[in-house]
Tab-separated table of C-alpha atoms in Angstrom:
chain	number	residue	atom	x	y	z
A	19	UNK	CA	5.216	-12.043	14.192
A	20	UNK	CA	5.557	-10.321	10.853
A	21	UNK	CA	4.749	-6.617	10.700
A	22	UNK	CA	1.399	-7.216	9.004
A	23	UNK	CA	0.377	-9.604	11.805
A	24	UNK	CA	1.404	-7.089	14.501
A	25	UNK	CA	-0.680	-4.320	12.910
A	26	UNK	CA	-3.712	-6.544	12.424
A	27	UNK	CA	-3.447	-7.808	15.998
A	28	UNK	CA	-3.421	-4.187	17.179
A	29	UNK	CA	-6.471	-3.461	15.022
A	30	UNK	CA	-8.321	-6.366	16.610
A	31	UNK	CA	-7.296	-5.142	20.071
A	32	UNK	CA	-8.619	-1.653	19.304
A	33	UNK	CA	-11.968	-3.072	18.143
A	34	UNK	CA	-12.230	-5.258	21.230
A	35	UNK	CA	-11.251	-2.683	23.883
A	36	UNK	CA	-12.405	0.685	22.574
A	37	UNK	CA	-15.678	0.706	24.474
A	38	UNK	CA	-13.737	0.393	27.750
A	39	UNK	CA	-11.436	3.353	26.970
A	40	UNK	CA	-12.888	6.413	28.678
A	41	UNK	CA	-10.155	9.070	28.381
A	42	UNK	CA	-7.688	10.543	25.920
A	43	UNK	CA	-4.785	9.403	28.090
A	44	UNK	CA	-6.094	5.844	28.056
A	45	UNK	CA	-6.388	6.046	24.250
A	46	UNK	CA	-2.719	7.019	24.048
A	47	UNK	CA	-1.562	4.222	26.346
A	48	UNK	CA	-3.737	1.429	24.937
A	49	UNK	CA	-3.779	2.269	21.235
A	50	UNK	CA	-1.268	4.909	20.115
A	51	UNK	CA	1.847	3.866	22.048
A	52	UNK	CA	1.555	0.234	20.828
A	53	UNK	CA	1.190	1.598	17.279
A	54	UNK	CA	4.409	3.627	17.594
A	55	UNK	CA	6.136	0.600	19.131
A	56	UNK	CA	4.934	-1.566	16.216
A	57	UNK	CA	6.867	0.747	13.881
A	58	UNK	CA	10.030	-0.205	15.756
A	59	UNK	CA	10.497	2.842	17.984
A	60	UNK	CA	11.224	2.439	21.699
A	61	UNK	CA	8.379	4.314	23.392
A	62	UNK	CA	10.272	4.203	26.706
A	63	UNK	CA	13.439	5.762	25.286
A	64	UNK	CA	13.218	9.602	25.424
A	65	UNK	CA	15.896	9.781	22.730
A	66	UNK	CA	13.490	8.091	20.308
A	67	UNK	CA	9.971	8.947	21.493
A	68	UNK	CA	9.445	12.185	23.420
A	69	UNK	CA	6.048	12.505	25.125
A	70	UNK	CA	4.635	15.999	25.687
A	71	UNK	CA	7.150	17.486	23.257
A	72	UNK	CA	7.394	21.278	23.724
A	73	UNK	CA	6.410	23.204	20.590
A	74	UNK	CA	6.401	26.878	21.650
A	75	UNK	CA	4.483	29.144	19.283
A	76	UNK	CA	6.017	32.622	19.325
A	77	UNK	CA	4.968	34.355	22.512
A	78	UNK	CA	2.681	31.454	23.383
A	79	UNK	CA	4.856	29.193	25.525
A	80	UNK	CA	4.236	25.733	26.891
A	81	UNK	CA	2.438	24.333	23.834
A	82	UNK	CA	3.021	20.600	23.652
A	83	UNK	CA	2.465	17.924	21.036
A	84	UNK	CA	1.649	14.460	22.395
A	85	UNK	CA	4.620	12.617	20.877
A	86	UNK	CA	7.681	13.470	18.846
A	87	UNK	CA	9.450	10.542	17.208
A	88	UNK	CA	13.167	11.060	16.649
A	89	UNK	CA	15.811	9.297	14.624
A	90	UNK	CA	19.520	10.050	14.969
A	91	UNK	CA	18.649	12.897	17.322
A	92	UNK	CA	16.379	14.651	14.797
A	93	UNK	CA	12.549	14.920	14.925
A	94	UNK	CA	10.997	12.954	12.066
A	95	UNK	CA	7.303	12.619	13.027
A	96	UNK	CA	5.039	14.478	15.425
A	97	UNK	CA	1.890	12.739	16.664
A	98	UNK	CA	-1.184	14.469	18.067
A	99	UNK	CA	-3.691	12.176	19.810
A	100	UNK	CA	-7.367	12.490	20.708
A	101	UNK	CA	-9.896	10.276	22.447
A	102	UNK	CA	-11.128	7.522	20.149
A	103	UNK	CA	-14.678	8.946	20.120
A	104	UNK	CA	-13.553	12.391	18.944
A	105	UNK	CA	-13.965	13.618	15.375
A	106	UNK	CA	-10.528	14.498	14.006
A	107	UNK	CA	-11.621	17.260	11.615
A	108	UNK	CA	-11.956	19.810	14.423
A	109	UNK	CA	-8.356	19.213	15.580
A	110	UNK	CA	-6.615	19.666	12.248
A	111	UNK	CA	-5.576	23.276	12.999
A	112	UNK	CA	-3.862	22.252	16.264
A	113	UNK	CA	-1.466	19.893	14.480
A	114	UNK	CA	-1.025	22.582	11.827
A	115	UNK	CA	0.348	25.003	14.450
A	116	UNK	CA	2.725	22.449	15.934
A	117	UNK	CA	4.021	21.445	12.513
A	118	UNK	CA	5.004	25.047	11.761
A	119	UNK	CA	7.500	25.257	14.638
A	120	UNK	CA	8.929	21.710	14.421
A	121	UNK	CA	11.675	20.672	12.027
A	122	UNK	CA	9.882	17.496	10.959
A	123	UNK	CA	8.342	16.788	7.551
A	124	UNK	CA	5.526	14.544	8.812
A	125	UNK	CA	2.663	14.846	11.255
A	126	UNK	CA	0.071	12.272	12.351
A	127	UNK	CA	-3.336	13.139	13.770
A	128	UNK	CA	-5.061	10.152	15.349
A	129	UNK	CA	-7.750	9.019	17.729
A	130	UNK	CA	-6.199	5.559	17.943
A	131	UNK	CA	-8.525	4.248	15.236
A	132	UNK	CA	-8.166	6.671	12.336
A	133	UNK	CA	-4.625	7.733	11.449
A	134	UNK	CA	-4.186	10.793	9.207
A	135	UNK	CA	-0.772	11.587	7.741
A	136	UNK	CA	0.260	15.127	6.799
A	137	UNK	CA	3.273	16.783	5.183
A	138	UNK	CA	4.163	20.013	3.354
A	139	UNK	CA	3.699	19.189	-0.328
A	140	UNK	CA	1.991	22.463	-1.264
A	141	UNK	CA	4.182	24.957	0.609
A	142	UNK	CA	7.554	24.236	2.326
A	143	UNK	CA	7.462	24.136	6.155
A	144	UNK	CA	3.699	24.645	6.189
A	145	UNK	CA	1.501	21.624	6.770
A	146	UNK	CA	-1.051	20.928	4.044
A	147	UNK	CA	-4.669	21.428	5.054
A	148	UNK	CA	-5.598	17.932	3.881
A	149	UNK	CA	-3.872	14.666	4.819
A	150	UNK	CA	-2.108	12.860	2.007
A	151	UNK	CA	-3.124	9.497	3.459
A	152	UNK	CA	-5.325	7.987	6.137
A	153	UNK	CA	-6.421	4.554	7.269
A	154	UNK	CA	-8.621	2.879	9.858
A	155	UNK	CA	-6.506	0.417	11.834
A	156	UNK	CA	-9.528	-1.796	12.537
A	157	UNK	CA	-10.091	-2.233	8.782
A	158	UNK	CA	-6.562	-1.944	7.424
A	159	UNK	CA	-5.803	-3.434	4.007
A	160	UNK	CA	-2.664	-5.228	2.818
A	161	UNK	CA	-1.856	-2.225	0.612
A	162	UNK	CA	-2.040	0.131	3.610
A	163	UNK	CA	0.227	-2.116	5.681
A	164	UNK	CA	2.706	-2.181	2.805
A	165	UNK	CA	2.622	1.650	2.711
A	166	UNK	CA	2.927	1.897	6.497
A	167	UNK	CA	6.169	-0.092	6.436
A	168	UNK	CA	7.904	2.985	5.015
A	169	UNK	CA	7.556	4.594	8.459
A	170	UNK	CA	9.317	1.806	10.324
A	171	UNK	CA	12.473	2.796	12.150
A	172	UNK	CA	14.729	0.520	10.106
A	173	UNK	CA	13.417	1.720	6.728
A	174	UNK	CA	12.443	5.364	7.316
A	175	UNK	CA	13.592	7.508	4.382
A	176	UNK	CA	12.297	11.086	4.043
A	177	UNK	CA	12.749	11.358	0.274
A	178	UNK	CA	11.067	8.031	-0.394
A	179	UNK	CA	8.087	8.894	1.810
A	180	UNK	CA	7.666	12.387	0.326
A	181	UNK	CA	7.663	10.875	-3.156
A	182	UNK	CA	5.032	8.314	-2.117
A	183	UNK	CA	3.051	11.041	-0.307
A	184	UNK	CA	2.741	13.069	-3.492
A	185	UNK	CA	1.203	10.155	-5.358
A	186	UNK	CA	-1.034	9.168	-2.436
A	187	UNK	CA	-2.333	12.726	-1.988
A	188	UNK	CA	-3.345	13.331	-5.583
A	189	UNK	CA	-4.560	9.799	-6.189
A	190	UNK	CA	-6.790	10.167	-3.132
A	191	UNK	CA	-8.225	13.464	-4.399
A	192	UNK	CA	-8.806	12.105	-7.905
A	193	UNK	CA	-10.651	9.089	-6.481
A	194	UNK	CA	-12.895	11.435	-4.505
A	195	UNK	CA	-13.712	13.428	-7.623
A	196	UNK	CA	-14.392	10.285	-9.650
A	197	UNK	CA	-16.576	8.891	-6.852
A	198	UNK	CA	-18.560	12.137	-6.749
A	199	UNK	CA	-19.128	12.095	-10.491
A	200	UNK	CA	-20.272	8.480	-10.368
A	201	UNK	CA	-22.830	9.149	-7.636
A	202	UNK	CA	-23.977	12.561	-8.835
A	203	UNK	CA	-22.552	13.649	-12.225
A	204	UNK	CA	-21.847	17.377	-12.483
A	205	UNK	CA	-23.188	19.456	-15.367
A	206	UNK	CA	-19.685	19.816	-16.814
A	207	UNK	CA	-19.165	16.054	-16.659
A	208	UNK	CA	-22.528	15.300	-18.314
A	209	UNK	CA	-21.868	17.918	-20.989
A	210	UNK	CA	-18.517	16.297	-21.817
A	211	UNK	CA	-20.293	13.094	-22.896
A	212	UNK	CA	-23.458	14.625	-24.275
A	213	UNK	CA	-21.729	16.930	-26.751
A	214	UNK	CA	-19.902	13.948	-28.272
A	215	UNK	CA	-23.044	11.955	-29.030
A	216	UNK	CA	-25.849	14.543	-29.338
A	217	UNK	CA	-25.952	16.606	-32.533
A	218	UNK	CA	-28.418	19.238	-31.370
A	219	UNK	CA	-28.194	22.137	-28.942
A	220	UNK	CA	-27.587	21.079	-25.348
A	221	UNK	CA	-30.514	22.826	-23.732
A	222	UNK	CA	-31.379	22.524	-20.063
A	223	UNK	CA	-34.017	19.914	-20.919
A	224	UNK	CA	-31.546	17.829	-22.930
A	225	UNK	CA	-28.990	18.000	-20.125
A	226	UNK	CA	-31.646	16.896	-17.665
A	227	UNK	CA	-32.309	13.840	-19.834
A	228	UNK	CA	-28.638	12.993	-20.219
A	229	UNK	CA	-27.709	13.266	-16.532
A	230	UNK	CA	-29.332	9.979	-15.358
A	231	UNK	CA	-28.141	8.232	-18.525
A	232	UNK	CA	-24.540	9.213	-17.841
A	233	UNK	CA	-24.829	7.995	-14.247
A	234	UNK	CA	-26.379	4.707	-15.373
A	235	UNK	CA	-23.716	4.208	-18.059
A	236	UNK	CA	-20.870	4.785	-15.592
A	237	UNK	CA	-22.239	2.308	-13.086
A	238	UNK	CA	-22.975	-0.222	-15.826
A	239	UNK	CA	-19.396	0.114	-17.062
A	240	UNK	CA	-18.049	-0.628	-13.568
A	241	UNK	CA	-20.373	-3.634	-13.259
A	242	UNK	CA	-19.144	-4.966	-16.616
A	243	UNK	CA	-15.522	-4.562	-15.546
A	244	UNK	CA	-16.173	-6.457	-12.306
A	245	UNK	CA	-17.979	-9.197	-14.228
A	246	UNK	CA	-15.078	-9.526	-16.690
A	247	UNK	CA	-12.568	-9.776	-13.850
A	248	UNK	CA	-14.629	-12.456	-12.123
A	249	UNK	CA	-14.760	-14.445	-15.360
A	250	UNK	CA	-10.994	-14.046	-15.752
A	251	UNK	CA	-10.388	-15.146	-12.157
A	252	UNK	CA	-12.591	-18.211	-12.600
A	253	UNK	CA	-10.785	-19.029	-15.828
A	254	UNK	CA	-7.382	-18.746	-14.102
A	255	UNK	CA	-8.645	-20.902	-11.256
A	256	UNK	CA	-9.798	-23.551	-13.708
A	257	UNK	CA	-6.424	-23.433	-15.471
A	258	UNK	CA	-4.597	-23.737	-12.157
A	259	UNK	CA	-6.766	-26.687	-11.182
A	260	UNK	CA	-5.962	-28.360	-14.488
A	261	UNK	CA	-2.233	-27.792	-13.979
A	262	UNK	CA	-2.415	-29.156	-10.425
A	263	UNK	CA	-3.802	-32.416	-11.817
A	264	UNK	CA	-0.763	-32.724	-14.055
A	265	UNK	CA	2.051	-30.868	-12.306
A	266	UNK	CA	5.718	-30.766	-13.207
A	267	UNK	CA	7.865	-33.326	-11.347
A	268	UNK	CA	8.721	-31.977	-7.918
A	269	UNK	CA	10.995	-33.249	-5.154
A	270	UNK	CA	8.972	-35.174	-2.582
A	271	UNK	CA	10.267	-33.055	0.300
A	272	UNK	CA	9.063	-29.846	-1.374
A	273	UNK	CA	5.664	-31.229	-2.302
A	274	UNK	CA	5.233	-32.409	1.248
A	275	UNK	CA	6.482	-29.172	2.769
A	276	UNK	CA	4.410	-26.836	0.595
A	277	UNK	CA	1.444	-26.939	2.962
A	278	UNK	CA	3.726	-26.033	5.867
A	279	UNK	CA	5.298	-22.964	4.251
A	280	UNK	CA	4.784	-19.410	5.396
A	281	UNK	CA	4.643	-16.483	2.986
A	282	UNK	CA	7.062	-14.356	4.982
A	283	UNK	CA	7.280	-10.581	5.066
A	284	UNK	CA	10.554	-10.725	3.120
A	285	UNK	CA	8.989	-12.958	0.462
A	286	UNK	CA	6.028	-10.592	0.190
A	287	UNK	CA	8.364	-7.647	-0.439
A	288	UNK	CA	10.327	-9.620	-3.025
A	289	UNK	CA	7.125	-10.676	-4.786
A	290	UNK	CA	5.938	-7.058	-5.003
A	291	UNK	CA	9.335	-6.007	-6.410
A	292	UNK	CA	9.170	-8.649	-9.161
A	293	UNK	CA	5.546	-7.755	-9.831
A	294	UNK	CA	6.372	-4.041	-10.124
A	295	UNK	CA	9.081	-4.872	-12.685
A	296	UNK	CA	6.900	-7.168	-14.786
A	297	UNK	CA	3.777	-4.989	-14.752
A	298	UNK	CA	5.600	-2.619	-17.141
A	299	UNK	CA	4.967	-5.315	-19.759
A	300	UNK	CA	1.737	-7.043	-18.695
A	301	UNK	CA	-1.212	-6.659	-16.342
A	302	UNK	CA	0.051	-7.191	-12.788
A	303	UNK	CA	-2.988	-9.371	-12.032
A	304	UNK	CA	-1.413	-12.084	-14.172
A	305	UNK	CA	1.564	-12.445	-11.816
A	306	UNK	CA	1.129	-15.089	-9.090
A	307	UNK	CA	3.261	-16.693	-6.417
A	308	UNK	CA	3.420	-20.173	-4.939
A	309	UNK	CA	5.471	-20.878	-1.861
A	310	UNK	CA	7.422	-24.079	-1.296
A	311	UNK	CA	9.597	-25.168	1.590
A	312	UNK	CA	12.805	-24.075	-0.173
A	313	UNK	CA	11.824	-21.268	-2.512
A	314	UNK	CA	9.133	-18.874	-3.717
A	315	UNK	CA	7.845	-19.509	-7.244
A	316	UNK	CA	6.795	-16.502	-9.369
A	317	UNK	CA	4.394	-17.624	-12.093
A	318	UNK	CA	2.629	-16.195	-15.119
A	319	UNK	CA	-1.141	-16.830	-15.106
A	320	UNK	CA	-0.758	-19.052	-12.010
A	321	UNK	CA	0.644	-21.775	-14.278
A	322	UNK	CA	3.639	-23.684	-12.917
A	323	UNK	CA	4.672	-24.423	-16.486
A	324	UNK	CA	5.259	-20.670	-16.825
A	325	UNK	CA	7.759	-20.121	-14.029
A	326	UNK	CA	9.288	-16.657	-14.415
A	327	UNK	CA	11.757	-17.041	-11.541
A	328	UNK	CA	12.348	-18.586	-8.158
A	329	UNK	CA	13.472	-16.758	-5.037
A	330	UNK	CA	15.548	-18.466	-2.362
A	331	UNK	CA	15.239	-16.166	0.663
A	332	UNK	CA	14.984	-18.404	3.719
A	333	UNK	CA	18.689	-19.169	4.200
A	334	UNK	CA	21.748	-17.056	5.047
A	335	UNK	CA	22.515	-16.681	1.338
A	336	UNK	CA	19.803	-15.370	-0.957
A	337	UNK	CA	19.370	-16.243	-4.632
A	338	UNK	CA	17.337	-15.178	-7.636
A	339	UNK	CA	16.953	-18.213	-9.899
A	340	UNK	CA	16.017	-18.012	-13.579
A	341	UNK	CA	15.104	-21.076	-15.623
A	342	UNK	CA	16.312	-21.781	-19.143
A	343	UNK	CA	14.204	-23.393	-21.878
A	344	UNK	CA	14.948	-26.866	-20.464
A	345	UNK	CA	13.937	-25.912	-16.948
A	346	UNK	CA	17.494	-25.771	-15.629
A	347	UNK	CA	18.065	-23.218	-12.862
A	348	UNK	CA	20.612	-20.433	-13.131
A	349	UNK	CA	21.088	-19.014	-9.638
A	350	UNK	CA	22.234	-15.445	-9.018
A	351	UNK	CA	23.314	-14.574	-5.480
A	352	UNK	CA	21.816	-11.330	-4.135
A	353	UNK	CA	22.830	-9.427	-1.012
A	354	UNK	CA	19.308	-8.112	-0.376
A	355	UNK	CA	15.915	-8.231	-2.046
A	356	UNK	CA	16.484	-4.702	-3.395
A	357	UNK	CA	19.157	-6.231	-5.664
A	358	UNK	CA	16.319	-7.846	-7.628
A	359	UNK	CA	15.860	-4.507	-9.398
A	360	UNK	CA	19.354	-4.937	-10.897
A	361	UNK	CA	18.091	-7.932	-12.878
A	362	UNK	CA	14.948	-6.322	-14.315
A	363	UNK	CA	16.025	-7.040	-17.913
A	364	UNK	CA	16.519	-10.745	-17.185
A	365	UNK	CA	13.136	-10.990	-15.483
A	366	UNK	CA	11.398	-9.279	-18.391
A	367	UNK	CA	13.221	-11.569	-20.806
A	368	UNK	CA	12.002	-14.598	-18.816
A	369	UNK	CA	8.452	-13.251	-18.969
A	370	UNK	CA	8.529	-12.554	-22.693
A	371	UNK	CA	9.694	-16.113	-23.303
A	372	UNK	CA	6.113	-17.153	-22.464
A	373	UNK	CA	4.275	-14.032	-23.584
A	374	UNK	CA	6.028	-12.866	-26.756
A	375	UNK	CA	8.667	-15.366	-27.929
A	376	UNK	CA	9.652	-13.314	-30.960
A	377	UNK	CA	10.291	-10.210	-28.873
A	378	UNK	CA	12.259	-12.216	-26.322
A	379	UNK	CA	14.677	-13.372	-29.002
A	380	UNK	CA	15.446	-9.788	-29.922
A	381	UNK	CA	16.053	-8.710	-26.303
């Protein structure tokens, strides 16, 4: 199974079995150890996963963290576990103490359902009070699975994770602030809008009048944005349906095999790489993929007449294929999907051929 399927299967298992799990030890065995194993670490190899890892605190000896994950003989993640019914907030300080005496940059506090990730962004070698990221494994999103892949044994990179952690931490905090203002606008927030549209003195009575109006306006704005996106999605769907009725000629074997294809983990990663390159020029929501038996199509506006590139990833040799104005393929062999970044200019040029022909000629 692909990584995303393994994680979702574990989430379903947790939902199904949690009511039968009566102890913290059972939580570790049934939920947490399979999670660590899903990341690619051998939970039965003491050189990779050390249970009851000793983390002595000064004169206080015998303190132990539930698991220490190692790579190349060095601790990389410590994991503190609690029973699935326990609230994690009250155990934050315990992980904080362990983190201080371990040489790792990352700590996980979990009850087998909620996973909270910590590091030392604010002060070196001192765990931040707040997690930079958390997720519920029974409700995990595709985006969270994509983020979680950074912690797999075969892709673990401290610098890459710390960089991502910084963005996750502050994005998370900003979203909380925005959510709070939407549900209950602060006086400062209301004043910011009121002073731009009200000519008089902002008395307490005026502010009281503006507060519900600001809240209503914010929520109405969000509703309008959702409505616009739904209209856009329906429009794209209608366009795609129209194209499907009059598709480009396609080899019979590919047309037949399209329904049997699987959007593999490797193809997903490659698609996100191409999307991240192209979103510097257009809205990422306009980038689509269609899988065939032989290759992955990357399309603009879900229109197969606007093929940006094709990715051949299912054989021993991998190729990035770009199409010229006549639809002829120009294949470029790549050693790994990361090599796609090396051809960012060509991908952008292919995009602009559909989006801004004049600009493409100058590129």
